[in-house]
């Protein structure tokens, strides 16, 4: 049997593979070999197969490699700007009060509906480029500022255009049940009917969304309305995710688990029964410390219970113009440690392998043979530096789907 041909070898690296039993899946003085868009070999440099010597090689200069990061919860495609609301809140206004006065999500819905696809792409691209510059290789983008078929479709088309332009792999999520559009004011159940009868079937038929999400909260949709959205998603073969228990305990985590959700997200108010249900269903917990910080929340997500029940914890930016104007997943790793008391190793797992799991992606998130060759190169002394440092950008290089996108000296 002949040895596999390698298209690329990354030599002279330390590896945080995030696989196996060692902390960070660490391999010092390691190497990675790539064939096509896949990782073909990972291990100690001295064990590199002989045929690797003839393969194209890049030198990591003794830096660290991690899996390409995965941002598994964003609302990064939107138009307009809500810095004025930030200023108003600092002056004493509340998030709910701004929403009642016609601002908040409704303001972004107006701007997004008015924007052309080209506008949306132009406004969203710098945000995604900032994430990608810090090693993000896969991103999830939600709709939810269109709230009708044409505008939800437009948002996710813009997401595809931005992801292609930046070179990041994309998963799209239909978040029709995000807020009530003005034309349905006072008729939430009618809007949910419309989402179930029109929006979800069209998204499934046209294939413009990979999953369905909802905002289950006192200020958004009830558990009963969320259940109807999930039933429609199930009927059309789309997996579900949920904005659950962010501001109050509505039983959202348990509802998500009942439908075998890929993830339940936020979860500050989730109770122990909800955590246990998530564990049984295999639902990933997505923690969003950016929204927690911006809203100056004080109730912490039940991290100890997630650990005790073995629920994997992912971390994401929740990038959105209202509650999490965040374009750094690496900063969210720091916030997860500082605010939620995750360990730096849990934070890196949360931005790689558990984030991939939250998207139902079994082919990425660790540096192992067979996974997509999405790899980030870091100018750090130890893996914990990724969570420890604030500011700067330690990402020195990126390989995406086996191709060198950026490398020191190239
Ligand atoms: N939860 C949130 O906190 C955001 N959306 C959601 O489902 C708020 C989005 C916004 O204010 O634009
Ligand atoms: Fe969100």
Coordinates of N, CA, C and O in Angstrom, one line a residue, residues 215-317:
X215 N -37.0 33.0 19.3 CA -36.6 33.8 20.5 C -37.8 33.5 21.4 O -38.9 34.1 21.3
X216 N -37.6 32.6 22.4 CA -38.6 32.3 23.4 C -38.4 33.1 24.6 O -37.4 32.8 25.4
X217 N -39.2 34.1 24.9 CA -38.9 35.0 26.0 C -40.2 35.9 26.2 O -41.0 36.0 25.3
X218 N -40.3 36.4 27.4 CA -41.4 37.3 27.8 C -41.6 38.4 26.8 O -42.7 38.7 26.4
X219 N -40.5 39.0 26.3 CA -40.6 40.1 25.3 C -40.6 39.7 23.9 O -40.6 40.5 23.0
X220 N -40.7 38.3 23.7 CA -40.7 37.8 22.3 C -41.8 36.8 22.1 O -43.0 37.2 22.1
X221 N -41.5 35.5 21.9 CA -42.6 34.5 21.7 C -42.7 33.6 22.8 O -41.7 33.3 23.5
X222 N -43.9 33.1 23.1 CA -44.2 32.2 24.2 C -43.7 30.8 23.9 O -43.5 30.4 22.8
X223 N -43.7 30.0 25.0 CA -43.3 28.6 24.7 C -44.3 27.9 23.8 O -43.9 27.1 23.0
X224 N -45.6 28.2 23.9 CA -46.6 27.6 23.0 C -46.4 28.0 21.6 O -46.5 27.1 20.7
X225 N -46.1 29.3 21.3 CA -45.8 29.7 20.0 C -44.5 29.1 19.5 O -44.4 28.6 18.3
X226 N -43.5 29.0 20.3 CA -42.2 28.3 19.9 C -42.5 26.9 19.6 O -41.9 26.4 18.6
X227 N -43.3 26.2 20.3 CA -43.6 24.8 20.0 C -44.2 24.7 18.6 O -43.8 23.7 17.9
X228 N -45.1 25.6 18.2 CA -45.6 25.5 16.9 C -44.6 25.7 15.8 O -44.6 25.0 14.8
X229 N -43.7 26.6 16.1 CA -42.5 26.8 15.1 C -41.7 25.6 15.0 O -41.4 25.1 13.9
X230 N -41.4 24.9 16.1 CA -40.6 23.7 16.1 C -41.4 22.6 15.4 O -40.7 21.8 14.7
X231 N -42.7 22.5 15.6 CA -43.4 21.4 14.9 C -43.4 21.6 13.4 O -43.2 20.7 12.6
X232 N -43.5 22.9 13.0 CA -43.4 23.2 11.5 C -42.0 22.8 11.0 O -41.8 22.2 9.9
X233 N -41.0 23.2 11.8 CA -39.6 22.9 11.3 C -39.4 21.4 11.2 O -38.9 20.9 10.2
X234 N -39.9 20.6 12.2 CA -39.8 19.2 12.2 C -40.5 18.6 10.9 O -40.0 17.7 10.2
X235 N -41.7 19.1 10.7 CA -42.5 18.6 9.5 C -41.8 18.9 8.2 O -42.0 18.1 7.2
X236 N -40.9 19.9 8.2 CA -40.2 20.2 6.9 C -38.7 19.7 7.0 O -37.9 20.1 6.2
X237 N -38.4 18.9 8.0 CA -37.1 18.3 8.0 C -36.0 19.2 8.4 O -34.8 18.9 8.1
X238 N -36.3 20.3 9.1 CA -35.2 21.2 9.5 C -34.9 21.1 11.0 O -35.8 21.1 11.8
X239 N -33.6 21.0 11.3 CA -33.3 20.9 12.8 C -33.5 22.3 13.4 O -33.6 23.3 12.8
X240 N -33.6 22.3 14.8 CA -34.0 23.5 15.5 C -32.9 23.9 16.5 O -32.1 23.0 16.9
X241 N -32.9 25.2 16.8 CA -32.1 25.8 17.9 C -33.0 26.8 18.6 O -34.0 27.1 18.1
X242 N -32.6 27.2 19.8 CA -33.5 28.1 20.5 C -32.7 29.2 21.3 O -31.8 28.8 22.0
X243 N -33.2 30.5 21.2 CA -32.8 31.5 22.2 C -33.7 31.2 23.4 O -34.9 31.5 23.5
X244 N -33.0 30.6 24.5 CA -33.8 30.1 25.6 C -33.3 30.7 26.9 O -32.1 30.7 27.2
X245 N -34.3 31.0 27.7 CA -34.0 31.4 29.2 C -33.0 32.5 29.3 O -32.2 32.4 30.2
X246 N -33.0 33.5 28.4 CA -32.0 34.5 28.5 C -32.3 35.5 29.6 O -31.4 35.9 30.4
X247 N -33.6 35.9 29.7 CA -33.9 37.0 30.6 C -34.9 36.5 31.7 O -35.1 37.2 32.7
X248 N -35.4 35.3 31.5 CA -36.3 34.6 32.5 C -36.4 33.1 32.2 O -36.0 32.7 31.1
X249 N -36.9 32.4 33.2 CA -37.0 30.9 33.0 C -38.4 30.6 32.4 O -39.4 30.6 33.1
X250 N -38.4 30.4 31.1 CA -39.6 30.0 30.4 C -39.7 28.5 30.1 O -40.6 28.0 29.4
X251 N -38.7 27.7 30.6 CA -38.6 26.3 30.3 C -38.1 26.1 28.9 O -38.3 25.1 28.3
X252 N -37.4 27.1 28.4 CA -36.9 27.0 27.0 C -36.0 25.9 26.7 O -36.0 25.2 25.7
X253 N -35.1 25.6 27.7 CA -34.0 24.6 27.5 C -34.7 23.2 27.4 O -34.4 22.4 26.5
X254 N -35.7 23.0 28.2 CA -36.4 21.7 28.2 C -37.2 21.6 26.9 O -37.3 20.5 26.3
X255 N -37.8 22.7 26.4 CA -38.6 22.6 25.2 C -37.6 22.3 24.0 O -38.0 21.5 23.1
X256 N -36.5 23.0 24.0 CA -35.5 22.7 22.9 C -35.1 21.2 22.9 O -35.1 20.6 21.9
X257 N -34.8 20.7 24.1 CA -34.4 19.3 24.3 C -35.5 18.4 23.8 O -35.2 17.4 23.1
X258 N -36.7 18.7 24.1 CA -37.9 17.9 23.7 C -37.9 17.7 22.2 O -38.3 16.6 21.6
X259 N -37.4 18.7 21.4 CA -37.4 18.6 20.0 C -36.0 18.2 19.4 O -35.7 18.3 18.3
X260 N -35.2 17.7 20.3 CA -33.8 17.3 19.9 C -33.0 18.4 19.3 O -32.3 18.1 18.3
X261 N -33.2 19.6 19.8 CA -32.5 20.7 19.3 C -31.0 20.5 19.2 O -30.4 19.9 20.1
X262 N -30.4 21.1 18.1 CA -28.9 21.1 18.1 C -28.3 21.8 19.2 O -27.3 21.4 19.8
X263 N -28.9 23.0 19.6 CA -28.4 23.8 20.7 C -29.5 24.5 21.3 O -30.6 24.8 20.7
X264 N -29.3 24.9 22.6 CA -30.1 25.9 23.3 C -29.1 27.0 23.7 O -28.0 26.7 24.1
X265 N -29.5 28.3 23.5 CA -28.5 29.3 23.6 C -28.9 30.4 24.6 O -30.1 30.6 24.8
X266 N -27.9 31.0 25.2 CA -28.0 32.0 26.3 C -28.1 31.3 27.6 O -27.1 31.2 28.3
X267 N -29.3 30.8 28.1 CA -29.5 29.9 29.2 C -29.2 30.4 30.6 O -29.0 29.6 31.5
X268 N -29.1 31.7 30.8 CA -28.8 32.3 32.1 C -29.8 31.8 33.1 O -29.4 31.5 34.3
X269 N -31.1 31.6 32.8 CA -32.1 31.3 33.8 C -32.5 29.8 33.7 O -33.5 29.4 34.3
X270 N -31.8 29.0 33.0 CA -32.1 27.6 32.8 C -32.0 26.8 34.2 O -31.0 27.0 34.9
X271 N -33.0 26.0 34.5 CA -33.0 25.3 35.8 C -32.4 23.9 35.6 O -32.1 23.5 34.5
X272 N -32.3 23.2 36.7 CA -31.6 21.9 36.6 C -32.3 20.9 35.8 O -31.7 20.1 35.1
X273 N -33.6 20.9 35.8 CA -34.4 20.0 35.0 C -34.1 20.2 33.5 O -34.0 19.3 32.7
X274 N -34.0 21.5 33.1 CA -33.7 21.9 31.8 C -32.3 21.4 31.3 O -32.1 20.9 30.2
X275 N -31.3 21.5 32.3 CA -30.0 21.0 32.0 C -30.0 19.5 31.8 O -29.4 19.0 30.8
X276 N -30.7 18.8 32.7 CA -30.8 17.3 32.6 C -31.5 16.9 31.2 O -31.0 16.0 30.6
X277 N -32.5 17.7 30.8 CA -33.2 17.3 29.6 C -32.2 17.5 28.4 O -32.2 16.8 27.4
X278 N -31.4 18.6 28.4 CA -30.4 18.9 27.4 C -29.4 17.7 27.3 O -29.1 17.3 26.2
X279 N -29.0 17.3 28.5 CA -28.0 16.2 28.5 C -28.6 14.9 27.8 O -28.0 14.3 27.0
X280 N -29.9 14.6 28.2 CA -30.5 13.4 27.6 C -30.6 13.5 26.1 O -30.5 12.6 25.3
X281 N -31.0 14.7 25.6 CA -31.2 14.9 24.2 C -29.9 15.2 23.4 O -30.0 15.2 22.2
X282 N -28.8 15.4 24.1 CA -27.6 15.7 23.3 C -27.6 17.1 22.8 O -26.9 17.4 21.8
X283 N -28.3 18.0 23.4 CA -28.4 19.4 23.0 C -27.2 20.2 23.5 O -26.9 20.1 24.7
X284 N -26.5 20.9 22.7 CA -25.3 21.7 23.1 C -25.8 23.0 23.7 O -26.7 23.6 23.2
X285 N -25.1 23.4 24.8 CA -25.4 24.7 25.4 C -24.5 25.8 24.7 O -23.3 25.6 24.7
X286 N -25.1 26.8 24.2 CA -24.3 27.9 23.6 C -24.3 29.1 24.5 O -25.4 29.7 24.8
X287 N -23.2 29.5 25.1 CA -23.1 30.6 26.0 C -22.7 31.8 25.3 O -21.8 31.8 24.4
X288 N -23.3 33.0 25.6 CA -23.1 34.2 24.9 C -22.8 35.3 25.8 O -23.6 36.2 26.2
X289 N -21.5 35.4 26.3 CA -21.2 36.3 27.3 C -21.2 37.8 26.8 O -21.2 38.7 27.6
X290 N -21.2 38.0 25.5 CA -21.2 39.4 25.0 C -22.5 40.0 25.3 O -22.6 41.2 25.8
X291 N -23.7 39.3 25.1 CA -25.0 39.9 25.4 C -25.1 40.0 27.0 O -25.7 41.0 27.4
X292 N -24.6 39.1 27.7 CA -24.6 39.2 29.2 C -23.9 40.5 29.6 O -24.4 41.2 30.5
X293 N -22.8 40.7 29.0 CA -22.0 41.9 29.4 C -22.7 43.2 29.0 O -22.8 44.1 29.8
X294 N -23.2 43.3 27.8 CA -23.8 44.5 27.3 C -25.0 44.9 28.0 O -25.3 46.0 28.3
X295 N -25.8 43.8 28.4 CA -27.1 44.1 29.1 C -26.8 44.2 30.6 O -27.7 44.4 31.4
X296 N -25.6 44.1 31.0 CA -25.2 44.1 32.4 C -26.0 43.2 33.3 O -26.5 43.5 34.3
X297 N -26.2 42.0 32.7 CA -26.9 40.9 33.4 C -26.1 40.5 34.7 O -24.8 40.7 34.7
X298 N -26.7 39.9 35.6 CA -26.0 39.4 36.8 C -26.3 37.9 37.0 O -25.5 37.3 37.8
X299 N -27.3 37.4 36.4 CA -27.6 36.0 36.6 C -26.8 35.1 35.7 O -26.8 35.2 34.5
X300 N -25.9 34.2 36.3 CA -25.0 33.5 35.5 C -25.6 32.2 35.0 O -26.5 31.6 35.6
X301 N -25.2 31.8 33.8 CA -25.7 30.5 33.3 C -25.2 29.3 34.2 O -24.1 29.5 34.8
X302 N -25.9 28.2 34.3 CA -25.6 27.2 35.2 C -24.4 26.3 34.8 O -24.6 25.1 34.4
X303 N -23.2 26.9 34.8 CA -22.1 26.2 34.2 C -21.7 24.9 35.0 O -21.4 23.9 34.4
X304 N -21.9 25.0 36.3 CA -21.5 23.8 37.2 C -22.5 22.7 36.8 O -22.1 21.5 36.7
X305 N -23.8 23.0 36.6 CA -24.7 21.9 36.2 C -24.4 21.4 34.8 O -24.5 20.2 34.6
X306 N -24.0 22.2 33.9 CA -23.6 21.7 32.5 C -22.5 20.7 32.7 O -22.5 19.7 32.1
X307 N -21.5 21.1 33.5 CA -20.4 20.2 33.7 C -20.8 18.9 34.3 O -20.5 17.8 33.9
X308 N -21.7 19.0 35.4 CA -22.1 17.8 36.1 C -22.9 16.9 35.2 O -22.8 15.6 35.3
X309 N -23.7 17.4 34.3 CA -24.5 16.6 33.5 C -23.8 16.2 32.2 O -24.4 15.6 31.3
X310 N -22.6 16.8 32.0 CA -21.9 16.4 30.7 C -22.5 17.1 29.5 O -22.4 16.6 28.4
X311 N -23.1 18.3 29.7 CA -23.6 19.1 28.5 C -22.4 19.9 27.9 O -21.9 20.7 28.6
X312 N -22.1 19.7 26.6 CA -21.0 20.4 26.0 C -21.4 21.9 26.0 O -22.5 22.3 25.6
X313 N -20.4 22.8 26.3 CA -20.6 24.2 26.3 C -19.9 24.9 25.1 O -18.7 24.8 25.0
X314 N -20.6 25.5 24.2 CA -20.0 26.3 23.1 C -20.1 27.7 23.5 O -20.8 28.1 24.4
X315 N -19.2 28.5 22.8 CA -19.2 30.0 23.0 C -19.3 30.7 21.7 O -18.7 30.2 20.7
X316 N -20.1 31.8 21.6 CA -20.3 32.5 20.3 C -20.4 34.0 20.6 O -20.5 34.4 21.8
X317 N -20.3 34.7 19.5 CA -20.3 36.2 19.7 C -21.8 36.7 19.9 O -22.0 37.8 20.4

